[in-house]
GROMACS .gro file of C-alpha atoms in nm:
model
  267
    1UNK     CA    1  12.867  -1.772  -1.850
    2UNK     CA    2  12.813  -2.144  -1.789
    3UNK     CA    3  13.103  -2.145  -1.541
    4UNK     CA    4  12.940  -1.864  -1.342
    5UNK     CA    5  12.606  -2.048  -1.343
    6UNK     CA    6  12.774  -2.367  -1.226
    7UNK     CA    7  12.952  -2.178  -0.947
    8UNK     CA    8  12.622  -2.020  -0.841
    9UNK     CA    9  12.449  -2.359  -0.848
   10UNK     CA   10  12.726  -2.521  -0.643
   11UNK     CA   11  12.719  -2.230  -0.400
   12UNK     CA   12  12.343  -2.270  -0.352
   13UNK     CA   13  12.390  -2.642  -0.277
   14UNK     CA   14  12.643  -2.556  -0.005
   15UNK     CA   15  12.409  -2.282   0.125
   16UNK     CA   16  12.125  -2.533   0.164
   17UNK     CA   17  12.361  -2.776   0.337
   18UNK     CA   18  12.459  -2.509   0.592
   19UNK     CA   19  12.096  -2.403   0.647
   20UNK     CA   20  11.999  -2.764   0.714
   21UNK     CA   21  12.280  -2.780   0.969
   22UNK     CA   22  12.135  -2.473   1.146
   23UNK     CA   23  11.791  -2.637   1.139
   24UNK     CA   24  11.934  -2.943   1.315
   25UNK     CA   25  12.109  -2.724   1.575
   26UNK     CA   26  11.846  -2.457   1.657
   27UNK     CA   27  12.035  -2.357   1.972
   28UNK     CA   28  12.276  -2.163   1.749
   29UNK     CA   29  11.997  -1.934   1.622
   30UNK     CA   30  11.828  -1.908   1.960
   31UNK     CA   31  12.136  -1.794   2.151
   32UNK     CA   32  12.255  -1.562   1.873
   33UNK     CA   33  11.914  -1.392   1.898
   34UNK     CA   34  11.895  -1.373   2.278
   35UNK     CA   35  12.213  -1.166   2.315
   36UNK     CA   36  12.098  -0.863   2.107
   37UNK     CA   37  11.757  -0.872   2.277
   38UNK     CA   38  11.937  -0.850   2.612
   39UNK     CA   39  12.141  -0.554   2.482
   40UNK     CA   40  11.822  -0.374   2.375
   41UNK     CA   41  11.654  -0.422   2.711
   42UNK     CA   42  11.970  -0.339   2.908
   43UNK     CA   43  12.052  -0.015   2.726
   44UNK     CA   44  11.690   0.094   2.674
   45UNK     CA   45  11.572   0.048   3.032
   46UNK     CA   46  11.888   0.054   3.247
   47UNK     CA   47  12.137   0.293   3.080
   48UNK     CA   48  11.907   0.484   2.846
   49UNK     CA   49  11.812   0.751   3.097
   50UNK     CA   50  12.176   0.846   3.148
   51UNK     CA   51  12.257   0.893   2.777
   52UNK     CA   52  12.151   1.222   2.615
   53UNK     CA   53  12.039   1.212   2.250
   54UNK     CA   54  11.902   1.559   2.160
   55UNK     CA   55  11.596   1.561   1.936
   56UNK     CA   56  11.532   1.185   1.941
   57UNK     CA   57  11.419   0.923   2.190
   58UNK     CA   58  11.717   0.713   2.302
   59UNK     CA   59  11.543   0.388   2.209
   60UNK     CA   60  11.508   0.503   1.848
   61UNK     CA   61  11.873   0.614   1.855
   62UNK     CA   62  11.975   0.275   1.998
   63UNK     CA   63  11.806   0.023   1.766
   64UNK     CA   64  12.011   0.095   1.448
   65UNK     CA   65  12.327   0.050   1.656
   66UNK     CA   66  12.199  -0.279   1.797
   67UNK     CA   67  12.116  -0.398   1.444
   68UNK     CA   68  12.468  -0.327   1.321
   69UNK     CA   69  12.627  -0.483   1.629
   70UNK     CA   70  12.409  -0.792   1.586
   71UNK     CA   71  12.504  -0.858   1.223
   72UNK     CA   72  12.871  -0.783   1.296
   73UNK     CA   73  12.879  -1.040   1.576
   74UNK     CA   74  12.663  -1.276   1.368
   75UNK     CA   75  12.934  -1.279   1.103
   76UNK     CA   76  13.154  -1.464   1.351
   77UNK     CA   77  12.953  -1.778   1.274
   78UNK     CA   78  13.130  -1.785   0.936
   79UNK     CA   79  13.469  -1.826   1.102
   80UNK     CA   80  13.342  -2.100   1.333
   81UNK     CA   81  13.166  -2.288   1.052
   82UNK     CA   82  13.466  -2.288   0.819
   83UNK     CA   83  13.707  -2.388   1.096
   84UNK     CA   84  13.471  -2.672   1.190
   85UNK     CA   85  13.450  -2.795   0.830
   86UNK     CA   86  13.828  -2.787   0.799
   87UNK     CA   87  13.882  -2.970   1.126
   88UNK     CA   88  13.632  -3.246   1.037
   89UNK     CA   89  13.772  -3.297   0.689
   90UNK     CA   90  13.453  -3.183   0.513
   91UNK     CA   91  13.649  -2.938   0.298
   92UNK     CA   92  13.861  -3.229   0.175
   93UNK     CA   93  13.542  -3.407   0.070
   94UNK     CA   94  13.427  -3.097  -0.118
   95UNK     CA   95  13.763  -3.083  -0.297
   96UNK     CA   96  13.711  -3.438  -0.424
   97UNK     CA   97  13.381  -3.339  -0.589
   98UNK     CA   98  13.347  -3.174  -0.932
   99UNK     CA   99  13.240  -2.837  -0.794
  100UNK     CA  100  13.354  -2.475  -0.804
  101UNK     CA  101  13.639  -2.386  -0.565
  102UNK     CA  102  13.455  -2.074  -0.449
  103UNK     CA  103  13.126  -2.256  -0.384
  104UNK     CA  104  13.220  -2.346  -0.026
  105UNK     CA  105  13.292  -1.985   0.064
  106UNK     CA  106  12.996  -1.834  -0.120
  107UNK     CA  107  12.767  -2.099   0.026
  108UNK     CA  108  12.898  -2.037   0.377
  109UNK     CA  109  12.866  -1.658   0.361
  110UNK     CA  110  12.522  -1.677   0.194
  111UNK     CA  111  12.378  -1.911   0.458
  112UNK     CA  112  12.513  -1.689   0.735
  113UNK     CA  113  12.354  -1.387   0.565
  114UNK     CA  114  12.018  -1.567   0.567
  115UNK     CA  115  12.069  -1.644   0.936
  116UNK     CA  116  12.137  -1.275   0.997
  117UNK     CA  117  11.816  -1.181   0.812
  118UNK     CA  118  11.615  -1.402   1.046
  119UNK     CA  119  11.787  -1.250   1.352
  120UNK     CA  120  11.721  -0.894   1.231
  121UNK     CA  121  11.350  -0.979   1.182
  122UNK     CA  122  11.332  -1.087   1.547
  123UNK     CA  123  11.524  -0.774   1.649
  124UNK     CA  124  11.288  -0.552   1.449
  125UNK     CA  125  10.989  -0.689   1.638
  126UNK     CA  126  11.173  -0.630   1.967
  127UNK     CA  127  11.258  -0.276   1.858
  128UNK     CA  128  10.897  -0.196   1.775
  129UNK     CA  129  10.792  -0.325   2.117
  130UNK     CA  130  11.034  -0.092   2.299
  131UNK     CA  131  10.935   0.211   2.089
  132UNK     CA  132  11.152   0.212   1.774
  133UNK     CA  133  10.994   0.329   1.449
  134UNK     CA  134  11.103   0.395   1.089
  135UNK     CA  135  10.999   0.758   1.038
  136UNK     CA  136  11.101   0.818   0.677
  137UNK     CA  137  10.878   0.596   0.466
  138UNK     CA  138  10.888   0.251   0.308
  139UNK     CA  139  11.158   0.301   0.042
  140UNK     CA  140  11.408   0.457   0.281
  141UNK     CA  141  11.331   0.181   0.528
  142UNK     CA  142  11.411  -0.084   0.265
  143UNK     CA  143  11.729   0.104   0.165
  144UNK     CA  144  11.845   0.097   0.527
  145UNK     CA  145  11.796  -0.278   0.555
  146UNK     CA  146  11.976  -0.326   0.221
  147UNK     CA  147  12.284  -0.142   0.355
  148UNK     CA  148  12.261  -0.339   0.680
  149UNK     CA  149  12.263  -0.675   0.499
  150UNK     CA  150  12.538  -0.562   0.260
  151UNK     CA  151  12.748  -0.484   0.567
  152UNK     CA  152  12.659  -0.821   0.722
  153UNK     CA  153  12.771  -0.999   0.405
  154UNK     CA  154  13.097  -0.802   0.392
  155UNK     CA  155  13.175  -0.882   0.755
  156UNK     CA  156  13.123  -1.253   0.685
  157UNK     CA  157  13.414  -1.241   0.441
  158UNK     CA  158  13.642  -1.098   0.709
  159UNK     CA  159  13.536  -1.383   0.935
  160UNK     CA  160  13.599  -1.630   0.652
  161UNK     CA  161  13.965  -1.524   0.642
  162UNK     CA  162  13.987  -1.574   1.020
  163UNK     CA  163  13.822  -1.917   1.006
  164UNK     CA  164  14.056  -2.032   0.731
  165UNK     CA  165  14.365  -1.900   0.911
  166UNK     CA  166  14.329  -2.084   1.243
  167UNK     CA  167  14.364  -2.452   1.326
  168UNK     CA  168  14.070  -2.519   1.559
  169UNK     CA  169  13.710  -2.421   1.621
  170UNK     CA  170  13.798  -2.292   1.970
  171UNK     CA  171  14.054  -2.048   1.832
  172UNK     CA  172  13.813  -1.942   1.557
  173UNK     CA  173  13.547  -1.866   1.817
  174UNK     CA  174  13.783  -1.642   2.015
  175UNK     CA  175  13.953  -1.479   1.716
  176UNK     CA  176  13.621  -1.424   1.540
  177UNK     CA  177  13.471  -1.222   1.824
  178UNK     CA  178  13.747  -1.059   2.029
  179UNK     CA  179  13.822  -0.784   1.774
  180UNK     CA  180  13.451  -0.704   1.743
  181UNK     CA  181  13.425  -0.561   2.093
  182UNK     CA  182  13.655  -0.258   2.049
  183UNK     CA  183  13.523  -0.204   1.694
  184UNK     CA  184  13.163  -0.198   1.817
  185UNK     CA  185  13.202  -0.003   2.139
  186UNK     CA  186  13.444   0.253   1.993
  187UNK     CA  187  13.165   0.378   1.769
  188UNK     CA  188  12.835   0.563   1.779
  189UNK     CA  189  12.631   0.244   1.819
  190UNK     CA  190  12.536   0.311   2.182
  191UNK     CA  191  12.643   0.668   2.257
  192UNK     CA  192  12.695   0.983   2.045
  193UNK     CA  193  13.057   1.029   1.940
  194UNK     CA  194  13.042   1.381   2.087
  195UNK     CA  195  13.049   1.220   2.433
  196UNK     CA  196  13.379   1.042   2.367
  197UNK     CA  197  13.723   1.182   2.460
  198UNK     CA  198  13.859   1.411   2.187
  199UNK     CA  199  14.145   1.171   2.107
  200UNK     CA  200  13.902   0.885   2.034
  201UNK     CA  201  13.634   1.087   1.854
  202UNK     CA  202  13.792   1.087   1.503
  203UNK     CA  203  13.857   0.712   1.527
  204UNK     CA  204  13.496   0.649   1.625
  205UNK     CA  205  13.358   0.875   1.352
  206UNK     CA  206  13.557   0.697   1.077
  207UNK     CA  207  13.482   0.353   1.218
  208UNK     CA  208  13.289   0.141   0.957
  209UNK     CA  209  13.040   0.049   1.230
  210UNK     CA  210  12.969   0.419   1.291
  211UNK     CA  211  12.924   0.486   0.919
  212UNK     CA  212  12.666   0.209   0.879
  213UNK     CA  213  12.485   0.309   1.199
  214UNK     CA  214  12.472   0.673   1.085
  215UNK     CA  215  12.340   0.567   0.744
  216UNK     CA  216  12.059   0.368   0.906
  217UNK     CA  217  11.969   0.652   1.141
  218UNK     CA  218  11.952   0.898   0.852
  219UNK     CA  219  11.746   0.669   0.632
  220UNK     CA  220  11.508   0.572   0.912
  221UNK     CA  221  11.475   0.914   1.076
  222UNK     CA  222  11.644   0.806   1.401
  223UNK     CA  223  11.932   1.057   1.398
  224UNK     CA  224  11.988   1.296   1.691
  225UNK     CA  225  12.019   1.669   1.642
  226UNK     CA  226  12.337   1.878   1.631
  227UNK     CA  227  12.680   1.756   1.737
  228UNK     CA  228  12.536   1.434   1.882
  229UNK     CA  229  12.502   1.311   1.522
  230UNK     CA  230  12.876   1.360   1.459
  231UNK     CA  231  13.083   1.611   1.263
  232UNK     CA  232  13.281   1.633   0.941
  233UNK     CA  233  13.263   1.416   0.630
  234UNK     CA  234  13.141   1.094   0.803
  235UNK     CA  235  12.837   1.274   0.945
  236UNK     CA  236  12.764   1.465   0.623
  237UNK     CA  237  12.782   1.165   0.385
  238UNK     CA  238  12.702   0.856   0.596
  239UNK     CA  239  12.514   0.661   0.328
  240UNK     CA  240  12.785   0.680   0.063
  241UNK     CA  241  13.057   0.620   0.320
  242UNK     CA  242  12.877   0.312   0.454
  243UNK     CA  243  12.840   0.167   0.104
  244UNK     CA  244  13.204   0.252   0.031
  245UNK     CA  245  13.323   0.069   0.344
  246UNK     CA  246  13.121  -0.240   0.250
  247UNK     CA  247  13.255  -0.250  -0.106
  248UNK     CA  248  13.612  -0.193   0.014
  249UNK     CA  249  13.585  -0.483   0.258
  250UNK     CA  250  13.450  -0.710  -0.017
  251UNK     CA  251  13.719  -0.607  -0.266
  252UNK     CA  252  13.992  -0.689  -0.012
  253UNK     CA  253  13.855  -0.994   0.167
  254UNK     CA  254  13.678  -1.194  -0.106
  255UNK     CA  255  13.999  -1.268  -0.302
  256UNK     CA  256  14.193  -1.300   0.025
  257UNK     CA  257  13.941  -1.559   0.150
  258UNK     CA  258  13.963  -1.757  -0.173
  259UNK     CA  259  14.343  -1.753  -0.149
  260UNK     CA  260  14.333  -1.867   0.214
  261UNK     CA  261  14.082  -2.139   0.124
  262UNK     CA  262  14.316  -2.286  -0.139
  263UNK     CA  263  14.603  -2.291   0.110
  264UNK     CA  264  14.391  -2.431   0.393
  265UNK     CA  265  14.241  -2.702   0.174
  266UNK     CA  266  14.584  -2.818   0.064
  267UNK     CA  267  14.749  -2.839   0.407
   0.00000   0.00000   0.00000
């Protein structure tokens, strides 16, 4: 019990250290917030009229997808931060201190989660301005945000593995984001999966991004009608599938990250 409390305490110290770093470099938060706002305005006002979403306004259909895309891309900060700490020798300094081995990783992922929370708050205000609403009540609204932040936290652990596996910040920046583009755009984040080619449709429907987006749309009352909402098991059980994807990612990548951290710290 005391070991767990010490690990939590050490992790919180590292979290505060990372948050102070963000405070000293506000450009990081500013530019990570500008991009999703640009996506909202671009898709809502430029492409929105060309995308059919039966039974729901496209802007309400869009915002859950933008939220998920934002936290997925925001997780890339974890890879950059860890690679930067390794390159500057800060991890070696942490190793010389009497602190939990997992504190660096838990502190890094926790601070990035807090950063994602701030970004989503800004995005929520932007969404309300363009016409997005939560139509299913307070509790379902909170449940949707809980799944969103669980997904954000899980994605940070994938990025942690990437950051600990590369040898420079520049490589971490590229490797942390390049795989996000096909994962995000081959999903239902911006268009219904029914509009995709038949060969790509099953891939998009089982995509973790699609599952989380569908869960948010169902909980918030932003789902389109009929086939535009998807078909099969992913469309019928989006909430449980989204939670399952998040837990599976954590089960795989938390121990993998800790293993990579021990190797990276010793090289």
